[in-house]
Short mmCIF file of C-alpha atoms in Angstrom, two decimals:
data_model
loop_
_atom_site.label_atom_id
_atom_site.label_comp_id
_atom_site.label_asym_id
_atom_site.label_seq_id
_atom_site.Cartn_x
_atom_site.Cartn_y
_atom_site.Cartn_z
CA MET A 1 13.32 9.47 2.48
CA ASN A 2 16.71 8.61 1.52
CA GLN A 3 17.92 7.77 -1.93
CA ASP A 4 17.73 4.07 -1.11
CA GLU A 5 14.13 4.20 0.08
CA ALA A 6 13.16 6.70 -3.03
CA ASP A 7 14.53 3.67 -5.30
CA ARG A 8 12.32 1.19 -3.68
CA THR A 9 9.26 3.33 -3.70
CA LEU A 10 6.77 2.83 -6.41
CA SER A 11 3.82 5.23 -7.87
CA GLU A 12 0.42 4.04 -7.18
CA ASP A 13 0.26 3.35 -11.13
CA ASP A 14 3.58 1.20 -11.18
CA PHE A 15 2.40 -0.58 -8.04
CA ASP A 16 -0.93 -1.28 -9.62
CA THR A 17 0.80 -2.73 -12.87
CA LYS A 18 3.52 -4.36 -10.98
CA PHE A 19 1.41 -6.37 -8.16
CA GLY A 20 -2.19 -6.16 -9.34
CA PRO A 21 -4.10 -5.34 -6.07
CA GLU A 22 -7.26 -7.70 -5.91
CA ALA A 23 -10.54 -6.10 -5.23
CA ARG A 24 -13.17 -7.38 -2.72
CA ALA A 25 -16.40 -8.68 -3.93
CA ASP A 26 -18.08 -5.00 -3.32
CA GLY A 27 -15.24 -3.65 -5.41
CA SER A 28 -13.07 -2.06 -2.65
CA LEU A 29 -9.54 -2.87 -2.23
CA LEU A 30 -8.90 -2.38 1.61
CA ARG A 31 -9.48 -5.37 3.97
CA GLU A 32 -9.47 -5.93 7.59
CA HIS A 33 -6.99 -8.12 9.44
CA GLU A 34 -9.44 -10.90 9.40
CA GLU A 35 -9.75 -10.86 5.81
CA VAL A 36 -6.02 -11.46 5.12
CA ARG A 37 -5.39 -14.43 7.67
CA GLY A 38 -4.22 -17.30 5.96
CA VAL A 39 -3.36 -15.24 2.63
CA ASP A 40 0.53 -15.76 1.45
CA THR A 41 2.49 -13.14 3.46
CA ASN A 42 4.17 -12.07 0.33
CA ARG A 43 0.92 -10.96 -1.29
CA VAL A 44 -0.13 -8.71 1.70
CA TRP A 45 0.43 -5.22 1.90
CA THR A 46 -0.40 -2.62 4.68
CA VAL A 47 -1.57 0.53 3.76
CA ILE A 48 -0.34 3.10 6.40
CA GLU A 49 -0.86 6.74 6.80
CA GLY A 50 2.54 8.70 6.83
CA ASP A 51 3.42 12.35 7.36
CA GLU A 52 0.91 14.85 6.29
CA GLY A 53 -1.90 12.51 5.48
CA THR A 54 0.13 10.54 2.66
CA LEU A 55 -0.78 6.72 2.30
CA TYR A 56 1.75 4.26 1.72
CA ALA A 57 1.48 0.36 0.77
CA MET A 58 4.29 -1.21 2.42
CA ALA A 59 5.15 -4.97 1.69
CA GLY A 60 3.99 -7.31 4.55
CA TYR A 61 2.08 -6.89 7.92
CA HIS A 62 2.41 -3.60 9.78
CA VAL A 63 0.66 -2.26 12.87
CA VAL A 64 1.64 1.27 13.35
CA ASN A 65 -0.55 3.78 11.51
CA ARG A 66 -2.32 1.08 9.70
CA VAL A 67 -5.26 1.98 7.62
CA GLY A 68 -5.90 -1.38 6.03
CA TYR A 69 -4.42 -4.36 4.09
CA LEU A 70 -4.17 -5.10 0.26
CA VAL A 71 -3.87 -8.31 -1.20
CA THR A 72 -2.17 -8.52 -4.65
CA ARG A 73 -2.08 -11.01 -7.40
CA GLU A 74 1.88 -10.91 -7.64
CA PRO A 75 3.88 -11.38 -4.59
CA TRP A 76 6.46 -8.91 -3.41
CA THR A 77 10.17 -10.30 -3.02
CA ASP A 78 11.82 -7.26 -1.12
CA PRO A 79 10.18 -6.57 1.97
CA ASP A 80 11.37 -3.12 1.95
CA THR A 81 9.38 -2.22 -1.24
CA MET A 82 6.60 0.24 -0.78
CA ALA A 83 4.14 2.51 -2.82
CA VAL A 84 3.06 6.13 -2.48
CA TYR A 85 -0.53 5.04 -2.58
CA SER A 86 -2.41 8.29 -2.19
CA VAL A 87 -1.12 11.85 -1.70
CA PRO A 88 -3.61 14.27 0.22
CA VAL A 89 -5.03 17.15 -2.02
CA ASP A 90 -4.51 20.66 -0.26
CA PHE A 91 -7.71 22.32 -1.46
CA ASP A 92 -6.71 25.45 -0.07
CA ALA A 93 -3.97 25.67 -2.34
CA ALA A 94 -5.82 24.35 -5.28
CA ALA A 95 -8.30 27.25 -5.05
#
């Protein structure tokens, strides 16, 4: 990740505070494509799996490495914004 990308990458906590992901009726956040059709594009984020299992929330619709979609209360304005959504835990290293 270059410096420009790092400057546009939020932590999960900062993402939650700034954009406010909306939970589904069952409390889960991830949605299928059918569930986000018709939602303003600037409120849709794609959760993708990156290198070594890290999950990222990327502004807008994406297909490659897609895990699911998020819908937020606040719209994104920069299509290059992303958040580190989940970092995998190395249980072997933690032991």
